[in-house]
Amino acid sequence: MTELALSAPLVLTAGLFGLESANLAITHMKVSQSSMMIADNASRIGDETLLQDRRIYEIDVTDLMRGADLQMGEQLDIFQHGRVVLSSLETDPDDDAEAQQYIHWQRCMGKLKYEPQFGKEGDGKGDPSFTGMGPSGEEVMAPPGGAVIFVEVAYEYQPIITDAFISDRIITTYGSFIVRESRDLREIYQKNPLLPDDPATCDKYERFRTHESPRRESGGWDWKF
């Protein structure tokens, strides 16, 4: 009994650390997959027609975000505890060389207060210092006359037991895909201009689900590592 009493705290701590670490790794994988999935799907959407380039509508972006919410599941609740930033990286049409990169439009969803790390809508317009989106030295660039969909996802990890084992609860990932088909890059259109859909602009912090999953507070263990 004495040996059990002495070893139980160590065994329990090691077990909880392993459980929390495994859950953190799985969550990180899911969030990373979500950024790639959203970027891939966004690069494909558009109203297909033989008479003109594909158009993308505000309702398309909303449906894309809603699909991501369903895909990630209620347990993760990505738009309650996180934020998705969807950007269209293009070449500046005012640049004769078709080399200057700029962020034409940007759409966001989620309640987490998060500032995009790789630029905001309008960045790069007439600014040669803006060379693309992504980490320094690894920037993604849009081809001349084309577009790249760049997605940032930030998510606040919700611990199973405690965040005493975790130094930073914010998981950030990004992904990008080039737009496959010829797309009308002039703007995001409205299906019905008389009854316009509400765009998911980045000044809003919203979600789809009506039932909010509560944020899991920090653990009460005042441990110093």
PDB file of C-alpha atoms in Angstrom:
ATOM      1  CA  MET A   1       0.000   0.000   0.000  1.00  0.00           C
ATOM      2  CA  THR A   2       2.861   2.367   0.773  1.00  0.00           C
ATOM      3  CA  GLU A   3       4.520   1.659  -2.583  1.00  0.00           C
ATOM      4  CA  LEU A   4       1.188   2.190  -4.372  1.00  0.00           C
ATOM      5  CA  ALA A   5       0.618   5.460  -2.558  1.00  0.00           C
ATOM      6  CA  LEU A   6       4.094   6.686  -3.524  1.00  0.00           C
ATOM      7  CA  SER A   7       3.945   5.567  -7.167  1.00  0.00           C
ATOM      8  CA  ALA A   8       0.286   6.352  -7.969  1.00  0.00           C
ATOM      9  CA  PRO A   9       0.784  10.124  -8.464  1.00  0.00           C
ATOM     10  CA  LEU A  10       3.674   9.515 -10.870  1.00  0.00           C
ATOM     11  CA  VAL A  11       1.817   6.820 -12.817  1.00  0.00           C
ATOM     12  CA  LEU A  12      -1.351   8.905 -12.950  1.00  0.00           C
ATOM     13  CA  THR A  13       0.561  11.976 -14.112  1.00  0.00           C
ATOM     14  CA  ALA A  14       2.326  10.013 -16.843  1.00  0.00           C
ATOM     15  CA  GLY A  15      -0.970   8.478 -17.963  1.00  0.00           C
ATOM     16  CA  LEU A  16      -2.764  11.832 -18.107  1.00  0.00           C
ATOM     17  CA  PHE A  17       0.166  13.378 -19.968  1.00  0.00           C
ATOM     18  CA  GLY A  18       0.056  10.586 -22.561  1.00  0.00           C
ATOM     19  CA  LEU A  19      -3.713  10.872 -22.958  1.00  0.00           C
ATOM     20  CA  GLU A  20      -3.645  14.647 -23.361  1.00  0.00           C
ATOM     21  CA  SER A  21      -0.671  14.506 -25.750  1.00  0.00           C
ATOM     22  CA  ALA A  22      -2.408  11.923 -27.945  1.00  0.00           C
ATOM     23  CA  ASN A  23      -5.600  13.967 -28.066  1.00  0.00           C
ATOM     24  CA  LEU A  24      -3.616  17.111 -28.907  1.00  0.00           C
ATOM     25  CA  ALA A  25      -1.867  15.301 -31.780  1.00  0.00           C
ATOM     26  CA  ILE A  26      -5.172  14.003 -33.154  1.00  0.00           C
ATOM     27  CA  THR A  27      -6.759  17.458 -32.919  1.00  0.00           C
ATOM     28  CA  HIS A  28      -3.752  19.034 -34.633  1.00  0.00           C
ATOM     29  CA  MET A  29      -4.090  16.500 -37.464  1.00  0.00           C
ATOM     30  CA  LYS A  30      -7.802  17.246 -37.863  1.00  0.00           C
ATOM     31  CA  VAL A  31      -7.231  20.998 -37.960  1.00  0.00           C
ATOM     32  CA  SER A  32      -4.419  20.574 -40.495  1.00  0.00           C
ATOM     33  CA  GLN A  33      -6.630  18.390 -42.672  1.00  0.00           C
ATOM     34  CA  SER A  34      -9.414  20.959 -42.463  1.00  0.00           C
ATOM     35  CA  SER A  35      -7.221  23.706 -43.935  1.00  0.00           C
ATOM     36  CA  MET A  36      -6.257  21.492 -46.884  1.00  0.00           C
ATOM     37  CA  MET A  37      -9.836  20.307 -47.386  1.00  0.00           C
ATOM     38  CA  ILE A  38     -11.263  23.837 -47.405  1.00  0.00           C
ATOM     39  CA  ALA A  39      -8.566  25.099 -49.786  1.00  0.00           C
ATOM     40  CA  ASP A  40      -9.104  22.125 -52.116  1.00  0.00           C
ATOM     41  CA  ASN A  41     -12.880  22.531 -52.171  1.00  0.00           C
ATOM     42  CA  ALA A  42     -12.663  26.308 -52.605  1.00  0.00           C
ATOM     43  CA  SER A  43     -10.398  25.881 -55.615  1.00  0.00           C
ATOM     44  CA  ARG A  44     -13.102  23.790 -57.304  1.00  0.00           C
ATOM     45  CA  ILE A  45     -16.313  25.691 -56.584  1.00  0.00           C
ATOM     46  CA  GLY A  46     -17.964  27.890 -59.168  1.00  0.00           C
ATOM     47  CA  ASP A  47     -20.991  28.073 -61.436  1.00  0.00           C
ATOM     48  CA  GLU A  48     -19.938  25.993 -64.446  1.00  0.00           C
ATOM     49  CA  THR A  49     -20.976  27.197 -67.894  1.00  0.00           C
ATOM     50  CA  LEU A  50     -19.689  26.856 -71.436  1.00  0.00           C
ATOM     51  CA  LEU A  51     -20.431  30.489 -72.261  1.00  0.00           C
ATOM     52  CA  GLN A  52     -18.261  32.223 -69.661  1.00  0.00           C
ATOM     53  CA  ASP A  53     -15.641  31.613 -66.997  1.00  0.00           C
ATOM     54  CA  ARG A  54     -16.831  30.101 -63.759  1.00  0.00           C
ATOM     55  CA  ARG A  55     -18.351  32.508 -61.285  1.00  0.00           C
ATOM     56  CA  ILE A  56     -18.118  32.138 -57.532  1.00  0.00           C
ATOM     57  CA  TYR A  57     -21.025  33.352 -55.416  1.00  0.00           C
ATOM     58  CA  GLU A  58     -21.332  34.399 -51.782  1.00  0.00           C
ATOM     59  CA  ILE A  59     -23.637  31.450 -51.142  1.00  0.00           C
ATOM     60  CA  ASP A  60     -20.887  29.143 -52.471  1.00  0.00           C
ATOM     61  CA  VAL A  61     -18.474  30.431 -49.827  1.00  0.00           C
ATOM     62  CA  THR A  62     -21.096  30.053 -47.090  1.00  0.00           C
ATOM     63  CA  ASP A  63     -21.884  26.489 -48.174  1.00  0.00           C
ATOM     64  CA  LEU A  64     -18.172  25.723 -48.236  1.00  0.00           C
ATOM     65  CA  MET A  65     -17.779  26.897 -44.643  1.00  0.00           C
ATOM     66  CA  ARG A  66     -20.905  25.035 -43.555  1.00  0.00           C
ATOM     67  CA  GLY A  67     -19.565  21.856 -45.114  1.00  0.00           C
ATOM     68  CA  ALA A  68     -16.312  22.261 -43.193  1.00  0.00           C
ATOM     69  CA  ASP A  69     -18.302  22.650 -39.973  1.00  0.00           C
ATOM     70  CA  LEU A  70     -20.152  19.397 -40.638  1.00  0.00           C
ATOM     71  CA  GLN A  71     -16.993  17.599 -41.717  1.00  0.00           C
ATOM     72  CA  MET A  72     -15.079  18.536 -38.566  1.00  0.00           C
ATOM     73  CA  GLY A  73     -17.949  17.466 -36.339  1.00  0.00           C
ATOM     74  CA  GLU A  74     -19.738  18.716 -33.256  1.00  0.00           C
ATOM     75  CA  GLN A  75     -16.998  17.579 -30.894  1.00  0.00           C
ATOM     76  CA  LEU A  76     -14.380  19.828 -32.483  1.00  0.00           C
ATOM     77  CA  ASP A  77     -16.870  22.666 -33.215  1.00  0.00           C
ATOM     78  CA  ILE A  78     -14.291  24.509 -35.296  1.00  0.00           C
ATOM     79  CA  PHE A  79     -16.226  27.771 -35.655  1.00  0.00           C
ATOM     80  CA  GLN A  80     -17.026  28.025 -31.943  1.00  0.00           C
ATOM     81  CA  HIS A  81     -13.415  27.573 -30.809  1.00  0.00           C
ATOM     82  CA  GLY A  82     -11.581  28.557 -33.998  1.00  0.00           C
ATOM     83  CA  ARG A  83     -11.530  30.697 -37.104  1.00  0.00           C
ATOM     84  CA  VAL A  84     -11.069  30.032 -40.825  1.00  0.00           C
ATOM     85  CA  VAL A  85      -9.639  32.708 -43.127  1.00  0.00           C
ATOM     86  CA  LEU A  86     -10.181  32.095 -46.853  1.00  0.00           C
ATOM     87  CA  SER A  87      -8.143  34.262 -49.257  1.00  0.00           C
ATOM     88  CA  SER A  88      -7.959  34.562 -53.021  1.00  0.00           C
ATOM     89  CA  LEU A  89      -4.355  35.273 -53.975  1.00  0.00           C
ATOM     90  CA  GLU A  90      -4.106  36.662 -57.498  1.00  0.00           C
ATOM     91  CA  THR A  91      -1.861  38.746 -59.725  1.00  0.00           C
ATOM     92  CA  ASP A  92      -2.576  42.452 -59.792  1.00  0.00           C
ATOM     93  CA  PRO A  93      -4.550  43.212 -62.992  1.00  0.00           C
ATOM     94  CA  ASP A  94      -2.982  46.684 -63.040  1.00  0.00           C
ATOM     95  CA  ASP A  95       0.499  45.158 -63.316  1.00  0.00           C
ATOM     96  CA  ASP A  96       1.441  44.812 -66.985  1.00  0.00           C
ATOM     97  CA  ALA A  97       4.015  42.142 -66.128  1.00  0.00           C
ATOM     98  CA  GLU A  98       1.329  40.074 -64.325  1.00  0.00           C
ATOM     99  CA  ALA A  99       3.794  39.344 -61.565  1.00  0.00           C
ATOM    100  CA  GLN A 100       2.646  41.473 -58.618  1.00  0.00           C
ATOM    101  CA  GLN A 101       0.817  39.350 -56.055  1.00  0.00           C
ATOM    102  CA  TYR A 102      -2.147  40.661 -54.092  1.00  0.00           C
ATOM    103  CA  ILE A 103      -5.053  39.427 -51.977  1.00  0.00           C
ATOM    104  CA  HIS A 104      -8.153  40.204 -54.026  1.00  0.00           C
ATOM    105  CA  TRP A 105     -10.771  39.106 -51.503  1.00  0.00           C
ATOM    106  CA  GLN A 106     -10.968  37.438 -48.127  1.00  0.00           C
ATOM    107  CA  ARG A 107     -13.765  35.675 -46.252  1.00  0.00           C
ATOM    108  CA  CYS A 108     -13.792  34.491 -42.625  1.00  0.00           C
ATOM    109  CA  MET A 109     -15.862  32.369 -40.280  1.00  0.00           C
ATOM    110  CA  GLY A 110     -15.480  31.592 -36.587  1.00  0.00           C
ATOM    111  CA  LYS A 111     -15.661  33.249 -33.177  1.00  0.00           C
ATOM    112  CA  LEU A 112     -11.982  33.054 -32.233  1.00  0.00           C
ATOM    113  CA  LYS A 113     -10.262  36.451 -32.201  1.00  0.00           C
ATOM    114  CA  TYR A 114      -7.486  35.802 -34.686  1.00  0.00           C
ATOM    115  CA  GLU A 115      -5.618  38.087 -37.061  1.00  0.00           C
ATOM    116  CA  PRO A 116      -4.466  36.568 -40.389  1.00  0.00           C
ATOM    117  CA  GLN A 117      -0.720  35.992 -40.326  1.00  0.00           C
ATOM    118  CA  PHE A 118      -0.027  36.236 -44.047  1.00  0.00           C
ATOM    119  CA  GLY A 119      -1.987  39.292 -45.154  1.00  0.00           C
ATOM    120  CA  LYS A 120      -5.425  40.839 -45.380  1.00  0.00           C
ATOM    121  CA  GLU A 121      -7.741  41.736 -48.227  1.00  0.00           C
ATOM    122  CA  GLY A 122      -6.106  44.318 -50.487  1.00  0.00           C
ATOM    123  CA  ASP A 123      -2.551  43.622 -49.344  1.00  0.00           C
ATOM    124  CA  GLY A 124      -0.054  43.643 -52.193  1.00  0.00           C
ATOM    125  CA  LYS A 125      -1.920  46.095 -54.385  1.00  0.00           C
ATOM    126  CA  GLY A 126       0.894  48.244 -55.788  1.00  0.00           C
ATOM    127  CA  ASP A 127       3.261  46.927 -53.099  1.00  0.00           C
ATOM    128  CA  PRO A 128       6.312  45.095 -54.527  1.00  0.00           C
ATOM    129  CA  SER A 129       7.327  43.995 -51.027  1.00  0.00           C
ATOM    130  CA  PHE A 130       4.326  41.647 -50.967  1.00  0.00           C
ATOM    131  CA  THR A 131       5.549  38.532 -52.749  1.00  0.00           C
ATOM    132  CA  GLY A 132       2.884  35.989 -51.824  1.00  0.00           C
ATOM    133  CA  MET A 133       1.269  34.229 -48.861  1.00  0.00           C
ATOM    134  CA  GLY A 134       2.942  31.837 -46.464  1.00  0.00           C
ATOM    135  CA  PRO A 135       6.001  31.693 -44.212  1.00  0.00           C
ATOM    136  CA  SER A 136       8.960  33.844 -45.200  1.00  0.00           C
ATOM    137  CA  GLY A 137      10.932  32.148 -47.940  1.00  0.00           C
ATOM    138  CA  GLU A 138       8.113  29.689 -48.663  1.00  0.00           C
ATOM    139  CA  GLU A 139       5.505  32.053 -50.077  1.00  0.00           C
ATOM    140  CA  VAL A 140       2.809  30.701 -52.381  1.00  0.00           C
ATOM    141  CA  MET A 141       2.378  32.694 -55.599  1.00  0.00           C
ATOM    142  CA  ALA A 142      -0.528  32.869 -58.046  1.00  0.00           C
ATOM    143  CA  PRO A 143       0.240  32.242 -61.731  1.00  0.00           C
ATOM    144  CA  PRO A 144      -0.319  35.073 -64.255  1.00  0.00           C
ATOM    145  CA  GLY A 145      -4.040  35.530 -64.818  1.00  0.00           C
ATOM    146  CA  GLY A 146      -4.858  32.808 -62.295  1.00  0.00           C
ATOM    147  CA  ALA A 147      -5.598  32.485 -58.608  1.00  0.00           C
ATOM    148  CA  VAL A 148      -4.553  30.463 -55.576  1.00  0.00           C
ATOM    149  CA  ILE A 149      -6.895  29.769 -52.691  1.00  0.00           C
ATOM    150  CA  PHE A 150      -5.001  30.179 -49.421  1.00  0.00           C
ATOM    151  CA  VAL A 151      -6.601  29.065 -46.159  1.00  0.00           C
ATOM    152  CA  GLU A 152      -5.541  29.779 -42.589  1.00  0.00           C
ATOM    153  CA  VAL A 153      -7.141  27.892 -39.717  1.00  0.00           C
ATOM    154  CA  ALA A 154      -6.670  28.820 -36.069  1.00  0.00           C
ATOM    155  CA  TYR A 155      -8.184  26.669 -33.331  1.00  0.00           C
ATOM    156  CA  GLU A 156      -8.068  26.825 -29.552  1.00  0.00           C
ATOM    157  CA  TYR A 157      -7.435  23.294 -28.328  1.00  0.00           C
ATOM    158  CA  GLN A 158     -10.026  22.021 -25.864  1.00  0.00           C
ATOM    159  CA  PRO A 159      -8.247  19.772 -23.328  1.00  0.00           C
ATOM    160  CA  ILE A 160      -9.779  16.538 -22.080  1.00  0.00           C
ATOM    161  CA  ILE A 161      -8.542  16.971 -18.511  1.00  0.00           C
ATOM    162  CA  THR A 162      -6.204  19.943 -18.151  1.00  0.00           C
ATOM    163  CA  ASP A 163      -3.991  22.209 -20.213  1.00  0.00           C
ATOM    164  CA  ALA A 164      -1.241  22.041 -17.582  1.00  0.00           C
ATOM    165  CA  PHE A 165       0.755  19.900 -20.005  1.00  0.00           C
ATOM    166  CA  ILE A 166       0.303  22.324 -22.934  1.00  0.00           C
ATOM    167  CA  SER A 167       2.360  25.476 -23.472  1.00  0.00           C
ATOM    168  CA  ASP A 168       0.081  27.000 -26.148  1.00  0.00           C
ATOM    169  CA  ARG A 169      -3.540  26.015 -26.788  1.00  0.00           C
ATOM    170  CA  ILE A 170      -3.775  27.797 -30.166  1.00  0.00           C
ATOM    171  CA  ILE A 171      -3.228  25.498 -33.146  1.00  0.00           C
ATOM    172  CA  THR A 172      -2.566  27.268 -36.454  1.00  0.00           C
ATOM    173  CA  THR A 173      -2.327  25.592 -39.851  1.00  0.00           C
ATOM    174  CA  TYR A 174      -2.561  26.690 -43.461  1.00  0.00           C
ATOM    175  CA  GLY A 175      -3.112  25.176 -46.896  1.00  0.00           C
ATOM    176  CA  SER A 176      -3.326  26.301 -50.506  1.00  0.00           C
ATOM    177  CA  PHE A 177      -4.549  25.017 -53.865  1.00  0.00           C
ATOM    178  CA  ILE A 178      -4.417  26.594 -57.287  1.00  0.00           C
ATOM    179  CA  VAL A 179      -7.806  27.213 -58.907  1.00  0.00           C
ATOM    180  CA  ARG A 180      -8.327  24.354 -61.371  1.00  0.00           C
ATOM    181  CA  GLU A 181     -10.620  25.861 -64.000  1.00  0.00           C
ATOM    182  CA  SER A 182     -10.852  29.274 -65.643  1.00  0.00           C
ATOM    183  CA  ARG A 183     -12.633  31.448 -63.092  1.00  0.00           C
ATOM    184  CA  ASP A 184     -14.170  34.889 -63.324  1.00  0.00           C
ATOM    185  CA  LEU A 185     -11.828  36.741 -60.955  1.00  0.00           C
ATOM    186  CA  ARG A 186     -13.531  40.118 -61.043  1.00  0.00           C
ATOM    187  CA  GLU A 187     -15.551  39.654 -57.844  1.00  0.00           C
ATOM    188  CA  ILE A 188     -17.655  37.325 -55.710  1.00  0.00           C
ATOM    189  CA  TYR A 189     -21.139  37.530 -57.189  1.00  0.00           C
ATOM    190  CA  GLN A 190     -24.650  37.347 -55.753  1.00  0.00           C
ATOM    191  CA  LYS A 191     -27.041  34.692 -57.023  1.00  0.00           C
ATOM    192  CA  ASN A 192     -29.923  37.113 -56.675  1.00  0.00           C
ATOM    193  CA  PRO A 193     -28.834  40.771 -56.484  1.00  0.00           C
ATOM    194  CA  LEU A 194     -32.342  41.712 -55.334  1.00  0.00           C
ATOM    195  CA  LEU A 195     -32.057  39.346 -52.353  1.00  0.00           C
ATOM    196  CA  PRO A 196     -28.301  39.325 -51.673  1.00  0.00           C
ATOM    197  CA  ASP A 197     -26.718  36.716 -49.428  1.00  0.00           C
ATOM    198  CA  ASP A 198     -24.853  38.014 -46.391  1.00  0.00           C
ATOM    199  CA  PRO A 199     -21.101  37.778 -47.145  1.00  0.00           C
ATOM    200  CA  ALA A 200     -18.834  36.192 -44.527  1.00  0.00           C
ATOM    201  CA  THR A 201     -16.563  39.218 -44.284  1.00  0.00           C
ATOM    202  CA  CYS A 202     -13.699  39.260 -41.800  1.00  0.00           C
ATOM    203  CA  ASP A 203     -15.202  41.925 -39.566  1.00  0.00           C
ATOM    204  CA  LYS A 204     -17.708  39.351 -38.302  1.00  0.00           C
ATOM    205  CA  TYR A 205     -17.206  36.619 -35.717  1.00  0.00           C
ATOM    206  CA  GLU A 206     -19.983  34.117 -36.338  1.00  0.00           C
ATOM    207  CA  ARG A 207     -20.751  30.401 -36.417  1.00  0.00           C
ATOM    208  CA  PHE A 208     -23.491  28.152 -37.803  1.00  0.00           C
ATOM    209  CA  ARG A 209     -24.526  25.998 -34.861  1.00  0.00           C
ATOM    210  CA  THR A 210     -27.219  27.293 -32.528  1.00  0.00           C
ATOM    211  CA  HIS A 211     -26.054  25.226 -29.532  1.00  0.00           C
ATOM    212  CA  GLU A 212     -22.692  26.495 -28.319  1.00  0.00           C
ATOM    213  CA  SER A 213     -20.206  24.065 -26.819  1.00  0.00           C
ATOM    214  CA  PRO A 214     -18.630  25.747 -23.767  1.00  0.00           C
ATOM    215  CA  ARG A 215     -14.950  26.557 -23.727  1.00  0.00           C
ATOM    216  CA  ARG A 216     -12.995  24.208 -21.511  1.00  0.00           C
ATOM    217  CA  GLU A 217     -11.245  26.363 -18.974  1.00  0.00           C
ATOM    218  CA  SER A 218      -7.643  25.996 -17.944  1.00  0.00           C
ATOM    219  CA  GLY A 219      -6.908  23.273 -15.411  1.00  0.00           C
ATOM    220  CA  GLY A 220      -6.667  24.198 -11.781  1.00  0.00           C
ATOM    221  CA  TRP A 221      -3.208  22.723 -11.323  1.00  0.00           C
ATOM    222  CA  ASP A 222      -0.744  25.454 -10.567  1.00  0.00           C
ATOM    223  CA  TRP A 223       2.204  23.490 -11.927  1.00  0.00           C
ATOM    224  CA  LYS A 224       5.411  25.099 -13.150  1.00  0.00           C
ATOM    225  CA  PHE A 225       7.368  23.310 -15.836  1.00  0.00           C
TER     226      PHE A 225
END
